[in-house]
Each structure stands twice: as structure tokens, then as C-alpha cells.
Short mmCIF file of C-alpha atoms in Angstrom, two decimals:
data_model
loop_
_atom_site.label_atom_id
_atom_site.label_comp_id
_atom_site.label_asym_id
_atom_site.label_seq_id
_atom_site.Cartn_x
_atom_site.Cartn_y
_atom_site.Cartn_z
CA MET A 972 129.15 -15.74 36.69
CA PRO A 973 126.63 -17.56 38.91
CA MET A 974 124.67 -20.28 37.12
CA CYS A 975 121.30 -18.65 37.95
CA SER A 976 122.43 -15.38 36.37
CA LEU A 977 123.55 -17.24 33.25
CA HIS A 978 120.20 -19.01 33.02
CA ALA A 979 118.36 -15.71 33.50
CA SER A 980 120.41 -14.02 30.79
CA THR A 981 119.81 -16.93 28.43
CA MET A 982 116.08 -16.84 29.14
CA ILE A 983 115.91 -13.09 28.49
CA PHE A 984 117.76 -13.53 25.20
CA LEU A 985 115.44 -16.35 24.12
CA LEU A 986 112.34 -14.34 24.99
CA TYR A 987 113.71 -11.36 23.07
CA TRP A 988 114.46 -13.57 20.06
CA ILE A 989 111.00 -15.17 20.16
CA PHE A 990 109.14 -11.87 20.36
CA SER A 991 111.36 -10.34 17.67
CA SER A 992 110.60 -13.31 15.41
CA ILE A 993 106.88 -12.98 16.07
CA HIS A 994 107.05 -9.30 15.17
CA LEU A 995 108.92 -10.03 11.95
CA CYS A 996 106.46 -12.74 10.95
CA ALA A 997 103.51 -10.48 11.74
CA SER A 998 104.86 -7.78 9.45
CA ASP A 999 105.30 -10.08 6.41
CA ASN A 1000 101.94 -8.99 4.96
CA ARG A 1001 102.71 -5.26 5.27
CA LEU A 1002 104.58 -2.60 3.35
CA VAL A 1003 105.72 0.48 5.28
CA PRO A 1004 107.59 3.63 4.22
CA GLY A 1005 111.32 3.13 3.91
CA LYS A 1006 111.06 -0.62 3.35
CA PRO A 1007 110.30 -1.22 -0.35
CA ILE A 1008 110.14 -4.56 -2.10
CA SER A 1009 112.23 -5.40 -5.15
CA PRO A 1010 112.33 -8.31 -7.62
CA GLY A 1011 112.71 -11.54 -5.70
CA SER A 1012 110.97 -10.31 -2.55
CA THR A 1013 107.28 -10.55 -1.68
CA ILE A 1014 104.75 -9.76 0.98
CA ILE A 1015 102.37 -12.57 1.88
CA SER A 1016 98.89 -12.46 3.42
CA ASP A 1017 98.60 -13.67 7.02
CA ASP A 1018 97.01 -17.00 6.07
CA GLY A 1019 99.47 -17.58 3.21
CA THR A 1020 96.82 -17.58 0.46
CA PHE A 1021 98.08 -14.58 -1.53
CA ALA A 1022 101.44 -13.00 -2.35
CA LEU A 1023 102.38 -9.65 -3.84
CA GLY A 1024 105.60 -9.07 -5.73
CA PHE A 1025 107.29 -8.84 -9.12
CA PHE A 1026 106.55 -11.38 -11.83
CA SER A 1027 107.10 -11.94 -15.54
CA PRO A 1028 104.49 -13.87 -17.55
CA SER A 1029 106.60 -14.03 -20.72
CA ASN A 1030 109.28 -16.52 -21.70
CA PRO A 1031 111.97 -15.35 -22.19
CA LYS A 1032 111.37 -12.85 -19.42
CA LYS A 1033 111.31 -9.45 -21.11
CA HIS A 1034 108.63 -7.55 -19.20
CA TYR A 1035 108.02 -7.50 -15.46
CA TYR A 1036 104.98 -6.44 -13.47
CA VAL A 1037 103.90 -6.01 -9.87
CA GLY A 1038 100.92 -8.18 -9.10
CA ILE A 1039 99.03 -10.36 -6.65
CA TRP A 1040 98.84 -14.13 -7.10
CA TYR A 1041 97.84 -17.28 -5.23
CA ASN A 1042 100.75 -18.23 -3.02
CA ASN A 1043 99.88 -21.75 -1.89
CA ILE A 1044 99.01 -23.59 -5.11
CA PRO A 1045 101.44 -25.08 -7.65
CA LYS A 1046 99.93 -23.34 -10.68
CA PHE A 1047 101.04 -19.70 -10.86
CA THR A 1048 97.81 -17.69 -11.08
CA VAL A 1049 97.74 -13.88 -11.09
CA VAL A 1050 94.59 -12.11 -9.86
CA TRP A 1051 95.65 -8.44 -9.99
CA VAL A 1052 98.28 -6.38 -11.83
CA ALA A 1053 99.39 -2.86 -10.92
CA ASN A 1054 101.34 -1.64 -13.96
CA ARG A 1055 99.38 -3.29 -16.76
CA ALA A 1056 100.11 -0.55 -19.30
CA ALA A 1057 103.68 0.17 -18.19
CA PRO A 1058 105.82 -2.97 -17.92
CA ILE A 1059 109.26 -2.94 -16.35
CA THR A 1060 111.97 -3.67 -18.92
CA VAL A 1061 114.99 -3.48 -16.59
CA PRO A 1062 113.92 -5.14 -13.34
CA SER A 1063 117.26 -5.13 -11.51
CA SER A 1064 116.75 -1.73 -9.86
CA ALA A 1065 112.94 -1.54 -9.80
CA VAL A 1066 111.25 -0.90 -6.46
CA PHE A 1067 107.67 -0.97 -5.21
CA THR A 1068 107.35 1.31 -2.22
CA LEU A 1069 105.02 3.19 0.08
CA THR A 1070 106.11 6.82 -0.15
CA ARG A 1071 106.09 9.54 2.48
CA SER A 1072 103.13 11.09 0.63
CA SER A 1073 101.10 7.93 1.44
CA ASN A 1074 101.09 6.54 -2.08
CA LEU A 1075 102.14 3.17 -3.41
CA THR A 1076 104.62 3.76 -6.22
CA LEU A 1077 106.46 1.55 -8.71
CA SER A 1078 109.70 3.03 -10.05
CA ASP A 1079 112.32 1.71 -12.46
CA GLY A 1080 116.08 1.90 -12.05
CA ASN A 1081 116.18 5.40 -13.50
CA GLY A 1082 113.69 6.72 -10.96
CA HIS A 1083 110.87 6.95 -13.50
CA VAL A 1084 107.47 6.33 -11.92
CA LEU A 1085 105.69 3.59 -13.88
CA TRP A 1086 102.63 3.35 -11.67
CA THR A 1087 101.24 5.03 -8.56
CA THR A 1088 98.03 5.00 -6.56
CA MET A 1089 97.69 8.82 -6.72
CA ALA A 1090 95.65 8.60 -3.53
CA LYS A 1091 94.57 11.80 -1.84
CA SER A 1092 95.53 11.75 1.80
CA ARG A 1093 95.55 14.10 4.74
CA ILE A 1094 98.31 12.02 6.29
CA SER A 1095 101.98 12.87 6.56
CA ILE A 1096 105.02 11.06 7.90
CA SER A 1097 107.25 13.20 10.08
CA SER A 1098 110.31 10.95 10.11
CA PRO A 1099 111.06 8.00 7.82
CA ARG A 1100 113.53 6.56 10.33
CA ASN A 1101 111.23 6.45 13.33
CA THR A 1102 108.61 3.71 12.98
CA LYS A 1103 106.58 5.31 15.77
CA ASN A 1104 105.84 8.17 13.37
CA ILE A 1105 104.70 5.95 10.50
CA SER A 1106 101.05 6.80 9.96
CA THR A 1107 100.22 4.71 6.87
CA GLU A 1108 100.78 1.13 5.85
CA ALA A 1109 99.87 -1.15 2.96
CA MET A 1110 98.58 -4.59 3.92
CA LEU A 1111 97.87 -7.63 1.77
CA ASP A 1112 94.63 -8.99 3.20
CA ASN A 1113 93.65 -12.66 3.30
CA THR A 1114 91.01 -11.91 0.64
CA GLY A 1115 93.68 -10.83 -1.87
CA ASN A 1116 92.96 -7.13 -1.36
CA LEU A 1117 95.93 -4.76 -1.13
CA ILE A 1118 94.81 -2.10 1.33
CA LEU A 1119 96.48 1.26 1.95
CA ARG A 1120 95.23 2.59 5.26
CA SER A 1121 95.75 5.27 7.87
CA LEU A 1122 97.08 4.01 11.17
CA ALA A 1123 95.57 7.01 12.93
CA ASP A 1124 91.92 6.07 12.34
CA ASN A 1125 92.19 2.83 10.29
CA ALA A 1126 90.54 4.57 7.33
CA ILE A 1127 91.10 3.02 3.90
CA ILE A 1128 92.92 5.46 1.60
CA TRP A 1129 93.12 3.14 -1.41
CA GLN A 1130 92.53 -0.57 -2.14
CA SER A 1131 93.16 -2.84 -5.10
CA PHE A 1132 89.58 -4.18 -4.91
CA ASP A 1133 88.46 -0.76 -6.17
CA HIS A 1134 90.72 -1.15 -9.22
CA PRO A 1135 90.03 -4.63 -10.65
CA THR A 1136 91.94 -6.01 -13.61
CA ASP A 1137 90.61 -9.23 -15.20
CA THR A 1138 89.56 -11.09 -12.04
CA LEU A 1139 86.74 -10.83 -9.50
CA LEU A 1140 87.41 -12.49 -6.14
CA PRO A 1141 84.99 -13.37 -3.33
CA GLY A 1142 84.53 -10.25 -1.24
CA MET A 1143 85.04 -7.90 -4.19
CA ASN A 1144 82.24 -5.66 -5.41
CA LEU A 1145 82.10 -4.86 -9.12
CA ARG A 1146 80.53 -1.42 -9.22
CA LEU A 1147 77.72 -1.24 -11.77
CA SER A 1148 76.50 2.22 -10.77
CA HIS A 1149 77.48 4.93 -8.31
CA ASN A 1150 76.37 8.48 -7.63
CA THR A 1151 79.91 9.87 -7.76
CA HIS A 1152 82.34 7.12 -8.83
CA PRO A 1153 82.69 5.66 -12.34
CA LEU A 1154 81.42 2.21 -13.29
CA GLN A 1155 83.86 -0.68 -13.06
CA ARG A 1156 84.64 -3.40 -15.56
CA LEU A 1157 86.82 -6.45 -15.61
CA ILE A 1158 89.25 -6.02 -18.51
CA SER A 1159 90.93 -9.03 -20.09
CA TRP A 1160 94.63 -9.52 -20.62
CA LYS A 1161 95.85 -8.87 -24.16
CA ASP A 1162 96.87 -12.52 -24.47
CA ILE A 1163 97.89 -15.38 -22.22
CA ARG A 1164 101.35 -13.90 -21.54
CA ASP A 1165 100.57 -10.19 -21.79
CA PRO A 1166 98.62 -8.59 -18.91
CA SER A 1167 98.24 -5.25 -20.68
CA PRO A 1168 94.57 -4.26 -21.19
CA GLY A 1169 93.00 -6.51 -23.80
CA PRO A 1170 90.02 -6.21 -26.15
CA PHE A 1171 87.30 -7.70 -23.92
CA SER A 1172 85.63 -6.28 -20.82
CA TYR A 1173 82.79 -7.30 -18.52
CA GLY A 1174 80.38 -4.98 -16.73
CA ALA A 1175 76.98 -3.33 -16.73
CA ASP A 1176 74.95 -2.01 -19.62
CA PRO A 1177 75.03 1.79 -19.04
CA ASN A 1178 71.41 1.94 -20.21
CA ASN A 1179 70.23 -0.85 -17.90
CA LEU A 1180 72.33 -1.40 -14.80
CA LEU A 1181 70.74 -4.78 -14.08
CA GLN A 1182 71.97 -6.25 -17.34
CA ARG A 1183 75.57 -7.36 -17.70
CA PHE A 1184 77.53 -7.27 -20.93
CA ILE A 1185 80.72 -8.69 -22.31
CA TRP A 1186 82.14 -5.97 -24.53
CA HIS A 1187 84.57 -6.28 -27.43
CA GLY A 1188 85.99 -2.79 -27.38
CA SER A 1189 82.85 -0.66 -27.42
CA VAL A 1190 80.76 -3.30 -29.23
CA PRO A 1191 78.46 -5.62 -27.22
CA HIS A 1192 79.70 -9.21 -27.44
CA ARG A 1193 77.30 -10.97 -25.08
CA ARG A 1194 74.50 -9.79 -22.79
CA SER A 1195 72.83 -11.41 -19.82
CA PRO A 1196 69.11 -11.51 -19.03
CA VAL A 1197 67.85 -8.48 -17.12
CA TRP A 1198 68.01 -8.93 -13.35
CA ASN A 1199 65.07 -7.43 -11.46
CA ASN A 1200 65.87 -5.51 -8.28
CA TYR A 1201 67.86 -7.61 -5.80
CA LEU A 1202 68.84 -10.95 -7.22
CA LEU A 1203 70.59 -13.86 -5.59
CA ILE A 1204 71.53 -16.89 -7.62
CA GLY A 1205 72.76 -20.02 -5.89
CA LYS A 1206 74.17 -22.98 -7.77
CA TYR A 1207 75.34 -26.20 -6.14
CA MET A 1208 78.62 -27.48 -7.54
CA ASN A 1209 79.00 -31.25 -7.16
CA ASN A 1210 82.75 -31.18 -7.64
CA LEU A 1211 83.09 -28.60 -4.84
CA ASN A 1212 80.44 -29.98 -2.47
CA SER A 1213 79.26 -26.43 -2.00
CA THR A 1214 77.06 -23.68 -3.38
CA ILE A 1215 78.27 -20.59 -5.20
CA TYR A 1216 76.07 -17.52 -5.04
CA MET A 1217 75.99 -14.40 -7.20
CA ALA A 1218 74.11 -11.25 -6.27
CA ILE A 1219 73.33 -7.79 -7.55
CA ASN A 1220 72.95 -5.45 -4.60
CA HIS A 1221 71.53 -1.96 -4.14
CA ASP A 1222 72.34 0.53 -1.45
CA SER A 1223 71.82 4.28 -1.19
CA ASP A 1224 74.79 5.19 -3.38
CA GLU A 1225 75.56 2.30 -5.69
CA VAL A 1226 74.61 -0.90 -7.46
CA TYR A 1227 77.23 -3.62 -7.40
CA MET A 1228 77.70 -7.27 -8.23
CA SER A 1229 79.40 -9.78 -5.95
CA PHE A 1230 79.81 -13.53 -5.63
CA GLY A 1231 81.09 -16.02 -3.11
CA MET A 1232 80.49 -19.26 -1.31
CA PRO A 1233 79.77 -20.23 2.30
CA THR A 1234 82.87 -20.53 4.42
CA GLY A 1235 83.50 -23.84 6.10
CA PRO A 1236 85.17 -27.19 5.56
CA PHE A 1237 84.13 -27.30 1.89
CA SER A 1238 85.28 -23.79 1.07
CA VAL A 1239 87.78 -23.68 -1.80
CA LEU A 1240 89.55 -21.10 -3.93
CA ILE A 1241 87.19 -19.63 -6.52
CA ARG A 1242 87.51 -16.72 -8.92
CA MET A 1243 85.70 -15.12 -11.83
CA LYS A 1244 87.80 -14.09 -14.81
CA ILE A 1245 87.31 -12.58 -18.26
CA THR A 1246 89.68 -14.17 -20.75
CA TYR A 1247 91.44 -12.65 -23.74
CA LEU A 1248 89.11 -14.79 -25.91
CA GLY A 1249 86.01 -13.03 -24.58
CA LYS A 1250 84.69 -15.63 -22.13
CA VAL A 1251 83.73 -15.05 -18.52
CA ASN A 1252 84.65 -18.12 -16.50
CA MET A 1253 83.91 -19.08 -12.91
CA LEU A 1254 86.81 -21.25 -11.78
CA GLY A 1255 87.41 -23.41 -8.72
CA TRP A 1256 90.68 -24.92 -7.55
CA GLN A 1257 90.68 -28.69 -7.14
CA SER A 1258 93.61 -29.70 -4.99
CA ASN A 1259 93.26 -33.42 -5.75
CA ILE A 1260 94.24 -32.80 -9.39
CA SER A 1261 96.12 -29.50 -8.83
CA ALA A 1262 94.13 -27.69 -11.49
CA TRP A 1263 91.49 -25.02 -12.02
CA THR A 1264 88.09 -26.42 -13.00
CA THR A 1265 85.58 -24.37 -14.98
CA LEU A 1266 82.38 -24.22 -12.93
CA TYR A 1267 80.49 -21.84 -15.20
CA SER A 1268 81.25 -20.10 -18.48
CA GLU A 1269 79.55 -17.56 -20.71
CA PRO A 1270 78.79 -17.34 -23.56
CA VAL A 1271 77.95 -21.04 -23.56
CA HIS A 1272 77.70 -21.32 -27.35
CA ASP A 1273 77.87 -19.06 -30.40
CA CYS A 1274 74.18 -18.14 -30.34
CA ASN A 1275 74.79 -16.49 -26.97
CA ILE A 1276 77.06 -14.02 -28.74
CA TYR A 1277 75.33 -10.69 -29.33
CA GLY A 1278 73.69 -10.58 -32.78
CA TYR A 1279 75.21 -13.91 -33.88
CA CYS A 1280 71.99 -15.90 -34.51
#
């Protein structure tokens, strides 16, 4: 074979390998029909911040869950759990998949469905073997949001941000009121190693949407001052060299709460969480000590507890 032909063939092979590798890397944050994930495998957001997969918080490992956690820090920190009320007891054959009916589904080894999105969709998949006919995909966004969307019009069918567990992330809206959808609450874990729904929750007072409550079951545990109309609170955090803001927003259909911080060189990982002890903590990751630092916590002392003093 002439040397130039050999070089050309080698170049074509290398280009094919490079573009194939790019395609595989680009798909690492996506779940498509016919390609489920199982224990030991994950999908990772494009920027590497978040991962989705199977985990077990207990030791010894008896129960397994599908969840989202921070991928690039040494302390394992879960921010969302799918099957909180239905743990996997035999993980070896469990699968988390995007079905042909455009739903995310978690099944055990016996084929029992433990959790599903139950999303209503007008979308169908004509052939599971032909990727050109795949019309839905699930993507783990860089914000930590698991998004199920239509590839036809990019419409969101379902997203984990609409189904919070115990954690509020920047970019999430905690719905305090809506004309058609129910109110949302953060619901604590049962204890430090059990992500099943716990006794404490955090959300709006149904009688005054601009007042937030920590609830112990159905009993008020702590209430905030009433916020008037649109409110933006900004607090500078010395240990973060940045400002965290919290806002209650109105639009035509809903009232929602959100928080965040300016993006830039001082931007860090932050999250709001309700604990199984009934505290709402704002936490920031400090990479120099590899630990979460409490930036804000409520109730601050016992007299902040509803009816205590």
C-alpha cells in the first residue's frame, strides 16, 4: 500500500475516533430510551458539578436510592432523591430508565416499579433501536436539575426542580402559591441516614403566602416575619467574599421563593436545606477546609420556635 494511502487511512481513523469520543463525552449527562443506568453507573452534568445515580446512605448498605449529589467535592452530599418512600432492597438488578412512554422509571430486579415521573406526554418513540427516532431525553443540567424534555420542540415534560426534597438550590423556585399547581415544601430526611420523608417541612403559610413556616407535621414550628410584596434580601458573607440574595417573587400565576449569588470568580457552591432536627440552614462549600459552612440558620434560638417563649 502506498505510504500516502496509509497516512490517509490512519488520519481518517483518528478523526473518526476523536469525533466518536466527543460524542460519547457529550452524552454523559443524558439518559435516552434503551440505555438505562444501574448501580455503579452515573450520568454527570456537563461541567462536572452534579452526578445522578444509585447511592446508599446507610452502613451497612441495606437500602438504595436514586439521587443527585455533588460530584466534584470530597464530602458526599445528596441534593435530591427520587424514591424517598420506596427504597431498593436488592440493588443488583435495579434499573433507572427513560421508557418509551417518555417517563423516567425506577424498577427493581423483579420488574416492580418503585418510582416513576408519571408525566403526561404527547410524545411517542417509534423505534427503540433507531436513535434518529428518539424524541425525548433526560438531561442532568449544570444547576443540578434533572430535565425530561421533548427533542421535537425542546419543551420540558418534567423536571426535578418541580419536585424538591429537602434541598433548595440556586435557580430553583419554591412555589408558595399557584393558580393551578399545589404549593411546594422542602421536606426533611427522617434522620441523617434515612432519606424517607421526615417530620419537618419548610414552606409558606397557607393563610399568608408572604410568611414562611417550618412545620413539625401539621404544627407550626417556626415562622418568619411577613414579607411585603416583592422582597429582596442581600447579605454579604465574609467567608465567601460574596453576597447571597433571597427573594419572594410574584408573576401572573404564582408566588415563589428563590435564592442565589452573583456568578463570577467568587461564586461557590451554596444550598438551603431543612434538617431532620427542624432547622433551615444556608450552607456554603469552603474548598480550603473541604467542608460545608453554615452561613445562616433558623430558628436561631429557642425563643424563635413557635409558641416557645
